[in-house]
Coordinates of C-alpha atoms and ligand atoms in Angstrom, one line a residue:
M1 CA 0.0 0.1 0.0
K2 CA 1.2 3.5 -1.2
S3 CA 1.1 6.3 1.6
T4 CA -1.5 8.4 1.7
P5 CA -1.0 12.3 1.7
D6 CA -2.1 12.3 5.3
H7 CA 1.2 10.2 5.8
P8 CA 3.5 11.4 2.9
A9 CA 6.4 9.2 2.2
L10 CA 9.8 10.3 3.8
A11 CA 12.2 11.5 1.0
A12 CA 15.8 10.6 1.2
G13 CA 16.6 13.7 2.3
E14 CA 14.4 13.7 5.5
L15 CA 15.7 10.2 6.4
E16 CA 18.5 9.8 9.3
L17 CA 20.6 7.5 8.5
E18 CA 23.9 6.2 9.9
H19 CA 26.4 3.9 8.4
V20 CA 27.4 1.4 11.3
R21 CA 30.3 -1.4 11.1
C22 CA 29.4 -4.9 12.0
D23 CA 28.0 -5.2 15.4
L24 CA 29.4 -8.9 15.6
C25 CA 32.8 -8.6 14.8
G26 CA 33.6 -4.8 14.2
A27 CA 34.6 -5.3 10.6
D28 CA 33.7 -2.5 8.2
E29 CA 34.1 -4.8 4.9
T30 CA 30.8 -5.9 3.1
R31 CA 29.2 -7.0 0.0
E32 CA 25.9 -5.9 -1.0
R33 CA 23.2 -8.7 -1.1
Y34 CA 20.4 -6.9 -2.4
K35 CA 18.7 -3.3 -1.9
K36 CA 15.0 -2.9 -1.1
P37 CA 12.8 0.1 -0.2
D38 CA 9.8 -0.2 2.4
T39 CA 7.7 -2.5 0.7
G40 CA 5.7 -3.3 3.6
R41 CA 4.4 0.0 4.8
W42 CA 5.9 2.5 2.1
T43 CA 7.3 4.8 4.4
S44 CA 10.2 5.6 2.0
D45 CA 11.0 4.5 -1.0
F46 CA 14.6 5.0 -0.3
E47 CA 16.3 1.5 -1.2
F48 CA 18.3 0.3 1.5
P49 CA 21.1 -1.8 1.0
V50 CA 21.0 -5.2 3.0
V51 CA 25.3 -6.4 3.4
E52 CA 26.8 -9.3 4.1
C53 CA 30.0 -8.8 6.3
L54 CA 32.9 -10.6 4.7
R55 CA 34.6 -11.8 7.9
C56 CA 32.0 -12.9 10.0
G57 CA 28.9 -13.3 7.6
L58 CA 26.2 -11.2 9.8
V59 CA 23.8 -10.0 7.3
Y60 CA 22.4 -6.3 8.4
V61 CA 20.8 -3.3 7.0
N62 CA 23.9 -0.7 5.9
P63 CA 23.3 2.2 5.9
R64 CA 20.3 2.4 8.3
P65 CA 17.8 4.9 9.8
T66 CA 19.3 5.8 13.2
E67 CA 17.3 4.9 16.2
R68 CA 15.3 7.6 16.5
G69 CA 15.2 8.0 12.8
M70 CA 13.5 4.7 12.8
A71 CA 10.1 6.1 14.7
P72 CA 8.3 7.1 11.4
F73 CA 8.7 3.4 10.2
Y74 CA 7.2 1.8 13.4
A75 CA 4.1 4.7 13.2
G76 CA 0.6 4.0 13.7
D77 CA -0.3 0.3 14.2
Y78 CA 2.7 -1.6 14.0
H79 CA 2.6 -2.7 17.7
E80 CA -0.9 -3.5 17.8
G81 CA -2.8 -6.8 17.1
R82 CA -0.2 -9.1 18.8
D83 CA -2.2 -10.6 21.3
S84 CA -5.6 -11.5 19.7
A85 CA -6.9 -14.9 20.3
Q86 CA -5.1 -15.9 17.0
H87 CA -2.2 -15.7 18.4
E88 CA -2.8 -18.2 21.1
K89 CA -1.5 -21.2 19.0
R90 CA 1.6 -19.4 18.5
Y91 CA 2.1 -19.0 22.5
A92 CA 1.5 -22.5 22.7
R93 CA 4.1 -23.8 20.1
Q94 CA 6.8 -20.9 21.7
L95 CA 6.1 -23.1 25.0
E96 CA 7.3 -26.4 23.2
F97 CA 10.8 -24.7 22.8
L98 CA 11.0 -24.0 26.7
P99 CA 12.4 -26.7 29.6
P100 CA 10.0 -28.0 31.7
L101 CA 8.5 -24.9 33.3
L102 CA 8.1 -25.2 37.2
T103 CA 8.7 -22.1 39.4
Q104 CA 11.6 -20.2 37.5
Q105 CA 12.1 -16.9 37.0
L106 CA 11.2 -16.1 33.5
L107 CA 11.8 -12.8 31.4
D108 CA 10.0 -12.1 28.2
I109 CA 11.6 -9.2 26.0
G110 CA 9.3 -7.2 23.9
C111 CA 6.0 -9.0 26.0
A112 CA 3.7 -6.7 24.5
R113 CA 0.6 -7.2 26.7
G114 CA 1.8 -10.1 28.6
D115 CA -0.3 -12.9 26.6
F116 CA 2.5 -15.0 26.3
L117 CA 3.5 -14.8 29.7
R118 CA 0.1 -15.6 31.1
H119 CA -0.2 -18.6 28.5
A120 CA 2.8 -20.0 30.5
L121 CA 1.7 -19.0 33.8
G122 CA -1.5 -21.1 33.1
R123 CA 0.8 -23.9 32.3
A124 CA 2.8 -23.3 35.3
P125 CA 1.2 -21.4 38.0
G126 CA 4.3 -21.2 40.2
L127 CA 6.2 -19.2 37.6
Q128 CA 7.5 -15.8 38.5
A129 CA 7.0 -14.1 35.1
F130 CA 8.7 -10.6 34.2
G131 CA 8.0 -8.8 31.0
V132 CA 9.4 -5.7 29.3
D133 CA 8.2 -3.8 26.3
A134 CA 9.2 -0.5 25.2
Y135 CA 5.8 -0.1 23.2
S136 CA 3.3 -1.6 25.4
P137 CA 1.5 0.8 28.1
G138 CA 1.0 -2.5 30.3
V139 CA -0.3 -6.2 30.7
G140 CA -3.5 -7.2 31.7
D141 CA -2.2 -9.9 34.5
P142 CA -1.3 -8.8 38.0
R143 CA 1.0 -11.9 38.2
I144 CA 3.6 -10.4 35.7
D145 CA 6.0 -7.9 36.9
F146 CA 6.0 -5.4 33.8
Q147 CA 8.1 -2.4 32.9
Q148 CA 7.8 -0.5 29.8
S149 CA 10.9 0.0 28.8
S150 CA 14.0 -1.5 26.6
L151 CA 16.2 -4.0 28.0
L152 CA 18.9 -1.9 28.2
E153 CA 17.2 0.6 30.4
C154 CA 15.9 -2.1 33.0
R155 CA 19.0 -2.4 34.7
F156 CA 18.1 -6.3 36.5
P157 CA 20.5 -7.3 39.0
V158 CA 23.2 -9.6 38.0
A159 CA 22.0 -13.5 37.6
S160 CA 18.3 -12.3 38.0
F161 CA 16.4 -15.4 35.6
D162 CA 16.6 -18.9 35.4
L163 CA 14.9 -18.2 31.6
V164 CA 14.7 -15.2 29.1
T165 CA 13.1 -15.6 26.0
A166 CA 12.5 -13.2 22.8
W167 CA 10.1 -14.0 20.2
A168 CA 11.0 -11.8 16.9
V169 CA 12.6 -9.1 19.2
F170 CA 16.4 -9.5 18.1
E171 CA 16.1 -8.7 14.2
H172 CA 14.7 -5.5 15.3
L173 CA 17.5 -4.2 17.5
H174 CA 20.0 -1.7 16.5
Q175 CA 22.5 -3.3 18.5
P176 CA 22.5 -6.9 19.2
S177 CA 25.7 -7.3 20.9
A178 CA 24.5 -5.0 23.6
Y179 CA 21.3 -7.1 24.3
F180 CA 23.2 -10.6 24.5
A181 CA 25.9 -8.9 26.6
E182 CA 22.9 -8.0 28.9
V183 CA 20.9 -11.2 28.6
R184 CA 24.1 -13.0 29.6
R185 CA 24.5 -10.5 32.8
I186 CA 21.0 -11.2 34.0
L187 CA 21.0 -14.9 33.3
K188 CA 21.8 -17.1 36.4
P189 CA 24.5 -19.7 35.7
G190 CA 23.3 -22.6 33.9
G191 CA 20.3 -20.5 32.9
S192 CA 19.0 -20.5 29.2
F193 CA 18.0 -17.9 26.4
V194 CA 15.5 -19.0 24.0
F195 CA 15.1 -16.8 21.0
L196 CA 13.2 -16.6 17.6
V197 CA 14.6 -14.6 14.9
T198 CA 14.7 -14.6 10.6
N199 CA 17.1 -16.9 9.2
A200 CA 19.6 -15.1 6.9
Q201 CA 19.8 -18.2 4.7
S202 CA 16.7 -19.1 4.3
L203 CA 15.0 -18.8 0.7
W204 CA 12.7 -16.3 2.4
S205 CA 15.1 -13.9 3.1
R206 CA 18.2 -14.8 0.5
R207 CA 15.9 -15.1 -2.6
A208 CA 12.1 -13.5 -1.8
F209 CA 13.6 -10.6 -0.1
G210 CA 11.1 -11.2 2.2
E211 CA 12.9 -9.3 5.4
D212 CA 10.8 -6.8 6.9
I213 CA 13.0 -3.8 5.4
P214 CA 14.2 -1.6 7.2
R215 CA 12.6 -2.9 10.2
H216 CA 14.7 -6.0 10.5
T217 CA 17.9 -4.7 10.7
F218 CA 20.3 -7.6 11.4
H219 CA 19.4 -11.1 10.2
Y220 CA 21.2 -14.1 11.4
S221 CA 22.4 -17.6 10.6
E222 CA 23.5 -20.5 12.6
P223 CA 27.2 -19.8 12.3
V224 CA 26.6 -16.3 13.3
L225 CA 24.6 -17.0 16.0
R226 CA 27.3 -19.6 17.1
H227 CA 29.8 -16.4 17.2
Y228 CA 27.6 -14.3 19.1
A229 CA 27.4 -17.2 21.6
R230 CA 31.0 -17.6 21.6
K231 CA 32.0 -13.6 22.3
H232 CA 29.2 -13.4 25.0
G233 CA 29.6 -16.6 27.0
F234 CA 26.8 -18.6 25.9
L235 CA 26.9 -22.3 24.7
L236 CA 24.6 -22.8 21.3
Q237 CA 22.9 -25.8 22.3
R238 CA 20.0 -26.0 20.1
V239 CA 19.2 -24.4 16.2
C240 CA 15.7 -25.0 15.0
F241 CA 14.3 -24.2 11.7
D242 CA 10.6 -23.6 12.2
D243 CA 8.1 -21.7 10.8
R244 CA 5.3 -22.5 12.7
I245 CA 5.5 -19.6 15.2
F246 CA 6.0 -16.9 12.4
D247 CA 5.4 -18.3 8.7
G248 CA 7.3 -17.4 5.5
R249 CA 5.4 -13.9 5.4
G250 CA 7.1 -13.0 8.4
Ligands
ZN1 ZN1 31.7 -9.0 10.9

Protein backbone atom coordinates (compact mmCIF):
# COMPACT_ATOMS: atom_id res chain seq x y z
CA MET A 1 0.00 0.00 0.00
CA LYS A 2 1.35 3.41 -0.93
CA SER A 3 1.29 6.15 1.65
CA THR A 4 -1.64 8.53 1.53
CA PRO A 5 -1.44 12.34 1.50
CA ASP A 6 -2.15 12.21 5.27
CA HIS A 7 0.99 10.14 5.76
CA PRO A 8 3.43 11.36 3.13
CA ALA A 9 6.38 9.12 2.44
CA LEU A 10 9.76 10.29 3.70
CA ALA A 11 12.01 11.57 0.94
CA ALA A 12 15.59 10.30 0.96
CA GLY A 13 16.78 13.68 2.31
CA GLU A 14 14.45 13.38 5.32
CA LEU A 15 15.86 10.05 6.45
CA GLU A 16 18.27 10.06 9.39
CA LEU A 17 20.71 7.48 8.10
CA GLU A 18 23.83 6.10 9.75
CA HIS A 19 26.60 3.87 8.49
CA VAL A 20 27.56 1.17 11.00
CA ARG A 21 30.35 -1.36 11.31
CA CYS A 22 29.55 -5.04 11.84
CA ASP A 23 27.86 -5.50 15.23
CA LEU A 24 29.41 -8.93 15.68
CA CYS A 25 33.07 -8.59 14.60
CA GLY A 26 33.57 -4.83 14.13
CA ALA A 27 34.75 -5.13 10.52
CA ASP A 28 33.67 -2.65 7.88
CA GLU A 29 34.08 -4.81 4.79
CA THR A 30 30.83 -5.97 3.29
CA ARG A 31 29.28 -7.08 0.06
CA GLU A 32 25.79 -5.99 -0.93
CA ARG A 33 23.20 -8.76 -1.07
CA TYR A 34 20.37 -6.60 -2.44
CA LYS A 35 18.65 -3.27 -2.02
CA LYS A 36 15.03 -2.81 -1.10
CA PRO A 37 12.66 0.04 -0.21
CA ASP A 38 10.11 -0.29 2.63
CA THR A 39 7.73 -2.46 0.63
CA GLY A 40 5.90 -3.39 3.87
CA ARG A 41 4.56 0.06 4.67
CA TRP A 42 6.03 2.39 2.02
CA THR A 43 7.21 4.81 4.68
CA SER A 44 10.00 5.69 2.28
CA ASP A 45 10.98 4.58 -1.20
CA PHE A 46 14.68 4.85 -0.39
CA GLU A 47 16.36 1.58 -1.36
CA PHE A 48 18.08 0.26 1.78
CA PRO A 49 21.18 -1.86 1.11
CA VAL A 50 21.23 -5.26 2.85
CA VAL A 51 24.89 -6.19 3.28
CA GLU A 52 26.83 -9.24 4.42
CA CYS A 53 29.99 -8.90 6.52
CA LEU A 54 32.89 -10.40 4.60
CA ARG A 55 34.62 -11.43 7.81
CA CYS A 56 31.86 -13.07 9.90
CA GLY A 57 28.80 -13.35 7.63
CA LEU A 58 26.39 -11.20 9.66
CA VAL A 59 23.71 -9.74 7.37
CA TYR A 60 22.38 -6.27 8.15
CA VAL A 61 20.87 -3.08 6.78
CA ASN A 62 23.61 -0.51 6.13
CA PRO A 63 23.26 2.43 5.99
CA ARG A 64 20.12 2.30 8.14
CA PRO A 65 17.86 4.80 9.91
CA THR A 66 19.25 5.87 13.30
CA GLU A 67 17.35 4.63 16.34
CA ARG A 68 15.52 7.98 16.52
CA GLY A 69 15.08 8.01 12.74
CA MET A 70 13.37 4.62 12.95
CA ALA A 71 10.23 6.00 14.64
CA PRO A 72 8.33 6.80 11.38
CA PHE A 73 8.88 3.22 10.23
CA TYR A 74 6.98 1.94 13.28
CA ALA A 75 4.26 4.61 13.16
CA GLY A 76 0.58 3.84 13.51
CA ASP A 77 -0.56 0.34 14.28
CA TYR A 78 2.71 -1.56 13.86
CA HIS A 79 2.83 -2.81 17.45
CA GLU A 80 -0.91 -3.46 17.76
CA GLY A 81 -2.77 -6.70 17.32
CA ARG A 82 -0.08 -8.95 18.76
CA ASP A 83 -2.22 -10.41 21.51
CA SER A 84 -5.40 -11.40 19.71
CA ALA A 85 -6.91 -14.87 20.03
CA GLN A 86 -5.30 -16.00 16.76
CA HIS A 87 -1.92 -15.82 18.49
CA GLU A 88 -2.83 -18.40 21.16
CA LYS A 89 -1.59 -21.23 18.91
CA ARG A 90 1.67 -19.35 18.51
CA TYR A 91 2.13 -19.08 22.28
CA ALA A 92 1.52 -22.80 22.69
CA ARG A 93 4.21 -23.51 20.06
CA GLN A 94 6.64 -21.16 21.73
CA LEU A 95 6.23 -23.12 24.96
CA GLU A 96 7.38 -26.28 23.13
CA PHE A 97 10.85 -24.74 22.88
CA LEU A 98 11.23 -24.07 26.60
CA PRO A 99 12.48 -26.46 29.27
CA PRO A 100 9.77 -27.86 31.57
CA LEU A 101 8.26 -24.94 33.45
CA LEU A 102 7.89 -25.11 37.22
CA THR A 103 8.88 -22.25 39.47
CA GLN A 104 11.53 -20.49 37.36
CA GLN A 105 12.04 -16.79 37.08
CA LEU A 106 11.12 -16.12 33.42
CA LEU A 107 11.69 -12.85 31.57
CA ASP A 108 10.09 -12.20 28.16
CA ILE A 109 11.76 -9.39 26.16
CA GLY A 110 9.29 -7.55 23.93
CA CYS A 111 6.35 -9.10 25.79
CA ALA A 112 3.67 -6.79 24.28
CA ARG A 113 0.55 -7.15 26.48
CA GLY A 114 2.04 -10.16 28.26
CA ASP A 115 -0.15 -12.79 26.65
CA PHE A 116 2.69 -15.28 26.15
CA LEU A 117 3.62 -14.95 29.82
CA ARG A 118 -0.02 -15.38 30.80
CA HIS A 119 -0.09 -18.52 28.65
CA ALA A 120 3.05 -19.82 30.42
CA LEU A 121 1.51 -19.03 33.82
CA GLY A 122 -1.54 -21.06 32.78
CA ARG A 123 0.80 -24.02 32.29
CA ALA A 124 2.93 -23.41 35.38
CA PRO A 125 1.25 -21.20 38.01
CA GLY A 126 4.42 -21.32 40.15
CA LEU A 127 6.44 -19.30 37.61
CA GLN A 128 7.67 -15.84 38.47
CA ALA A 129 6.92 -13.93 35.26
CA PHE A 130 8.62 -10.70 34.18
CA GLY A 131 8.03 -8.74 30.98
CA VAL A 132 9.64 -5.72 29.32
CA ASP A 133 8.37 -3.88 26.25
CA ALA A 134 9.20 -0.33 25.23
CA TYR A 135 5.99 0.03 23.21
CA SER A 136 3.37 -1.62 25.41
CA PRO A 137 1.50 0.53 27.94
CA GLY A 138 1.01 -2.41 30.28
CA VAL A 139 -0.06 -6.00 30.76
CA GLY A 140 -3.48 -7.16 31.86
CA ASP A 141 -2.31 -9.74 34.39
CA PRO A 142 -1.27 -8.75 37.93
CA ARG A 143 0.93 -11.85 38.20
CA ILE A 144 3.34 -10.37 35.63
CA ASP A 145 6.00 -7.94 36.81
CA PHE A 146 6.07 -5.52 33.84
CA GLN A 147 8.30 -2.61 32.84
CA GLN A 148 7.58 -0.33 29.89
CA SER A 149 11.16 0.08 28.83
CA SER A 150 13.90 -1.32 26.64
CA LEU A 151 15.85 -4.19 28.22
CA LEU A 152 19.01 -2.08 28.49
CA GLU A 153 17.21 0.52 30.62
CA CYS A 154 15.77 -2.00 33.10
CA ARG A 155 19.03 -2.64 34.96
CA PHE A 156 17.99 -5.96 36.44
CA PRO A 157 20.42 -7.30 39.05
CA VAL A 158 23.09 -9.78 37.91
CA ALA A 159 21.82 -13.40 37.69
CA SER A 160 18.12 -12.55 38.03
CA PHE A 161 16.55 -15.13 35.71
CA ASP A 162 16.52 -18.86 35.02
CA LEU A 163 15.03 -18.34 31.60
CA VAL A 164 14.90 -15.40 29.17
CA THR A 165 12.85 -15.43 25.96
CA ALA A 166 12.64 -13.06 22.97
CA TRP A 167 10.28 -13.91 20.11
CA ALA A 168 10.97 -12.00 16.87
CA VAL A 169 12.73 -9.18 18.71
CA PHE A 170 16.46 -9.43 17.94
CA GLU A 171 16.02 -8.82 14.19
CA HIS A 172 14.68 -5.37 15.11
CA LEU A 173 17.55 -4.20 17.30
CA HIS A 174 20.17 -1.54 16.61
CA GLN A 175 22.80 -3.16 18.87
CA PRO A 176 22.34 -6.92 19.19
CA SER A 177 25.73 -7.25 20.95
CA ALA A 178 24.54 -5.03 23.79
CA TYR A 179 21.44 -7.18 24.18
CA PHE A 180 23.29 -10.50 24.11
CA ALA A 181 25.68 -9.11 26.74
CA GLU A 182 22.80 -7.91 28.92
CA VAL A 183 20.93 -11.22 28.67
CA ARG A 184 24.12 -13.04 29.66
CA ARG A 185 24.54 -10.70 32.64
CA ILE A 186 21.01 -11.16 33.99
CA LEU A 187 20.84 -14.95 33.44
CA LYS A 188 21.67 -17.19 36.36
CA PRO A 189 24.59 -19.61 35.84
CA GLY A 190 23.16 -22.52 33.84
CA GLY A 191 20.16 -20.44 32.76
CA SER A 192 18.79 -20.46 29.21
CA PHE A 193 18.05 -17.86 26.57
CA VAL A 194 15.47 -19.03 24.02
CA PHE A 195 14.81 -16.73 21.08
CA LEU A 196 13.35 -16.61 17.59
CA VAL A 197 14.99 -14.62 14.77
CA THR A 198 14.77 -14.53 11.00
CA ASN A 199 17.13 -16.83 9.08
CA ALA A 200 19.42 -14.97 6.69
CA GLN A 201 20.12 -18.23 4.81
CA SER A 202 16.46 -19.04 4.14
CA LEU A 203 14.87 -18.72 0.71
CA TRP A 204 12.52 -16.21 2.27
CA SER A 205 15.41 -13.98 3.29
CA ARG A 206 17.94 -14.69 0.56
CA ARG A 207 15.92 -15.14 -2.61
CA ALA A 208 12.37 -13.91 -1.94
CA PHE A 209 13.61 -10.69 -0.30
CA GLY A 210 10.99 -11.29 2.37
CA GLU A 211 12.74 -9.46 5.23
CA ASP A 212 10.78 -6.52 6.62
CA ILE A 213 13.25 -3.82 5.53
CA PRO A 214 14.31 -1.55 7.15
CA ARG A 215 12.63 -2.77 10.38
CA HIS A 216 14.57 -6.08 10.24
CA THR A 217 17.93 -4.45 10.85
CA PHE A 218 19.82 -7.76 11.45
CA HIS A 219 19.37 -11.16 9.79
CA TYR A 220 21.00 -14.13 11.49
CA SER A 221 22.35 -17.55 10.57
CA GLU A 222 23.52 -20.54 12.60
CA PRO A 223 27.27 -19.72 12.22
CA VAL A 224 26.60 -16.11 13.17
CA LEU A 225 24.61 -17.13 16.27
CA ARG A 226 27.41 -19.53 17.23
CA HIS A 227 29.83 -16.62 16.97
CA TYR A 228 27.57 -14.34 19.09
CA ALA A 229 27.29 -17.13 21.65
CA ARG A 230 31.07 -17.56 21.87
CA LYS A 231 31.61 -13.82 22.12
CA HIS A 232 29.15 -13.36 24.99
CA GLY A 233 29.74 -16.50 27.05
CA PHE A 234 26.85 -18.66 25.93
CA LEU A 235 26.83 -22.24 24.68
CA LEU A 236 24.64 -22.53 21.56
CA GLN A 237 22.78 -25.73 22.37
CA ARG A 238 20.08 -26.10 19.75
CA VAL A 239 19.04 -24.38 16.51
CA CYS A 240 15.59 -25.20 15.10
CA PHE A 241 14.50 -24.14 11.62
CA ASP A 242 10.78 -23.87 12.13
CA ASP A 243 8.22 -21.55 10.59
CA ARG A 244 5.22 -22.58 12.69
CA ILE A 245 5.52 -19.62 15.05
CA PHE A 246 5.75 -16.98 12.31
CA ASP A 247 5.31 -18.34 8.81
CA GLY A 248 7.32 -17.44 5.72
CA ARG A 249 5.46 -14.18 5.33
CA GLY A 250 7.27 -12.94 8.41
ZN1 LIG B 1 31.34 -9.17 10.94
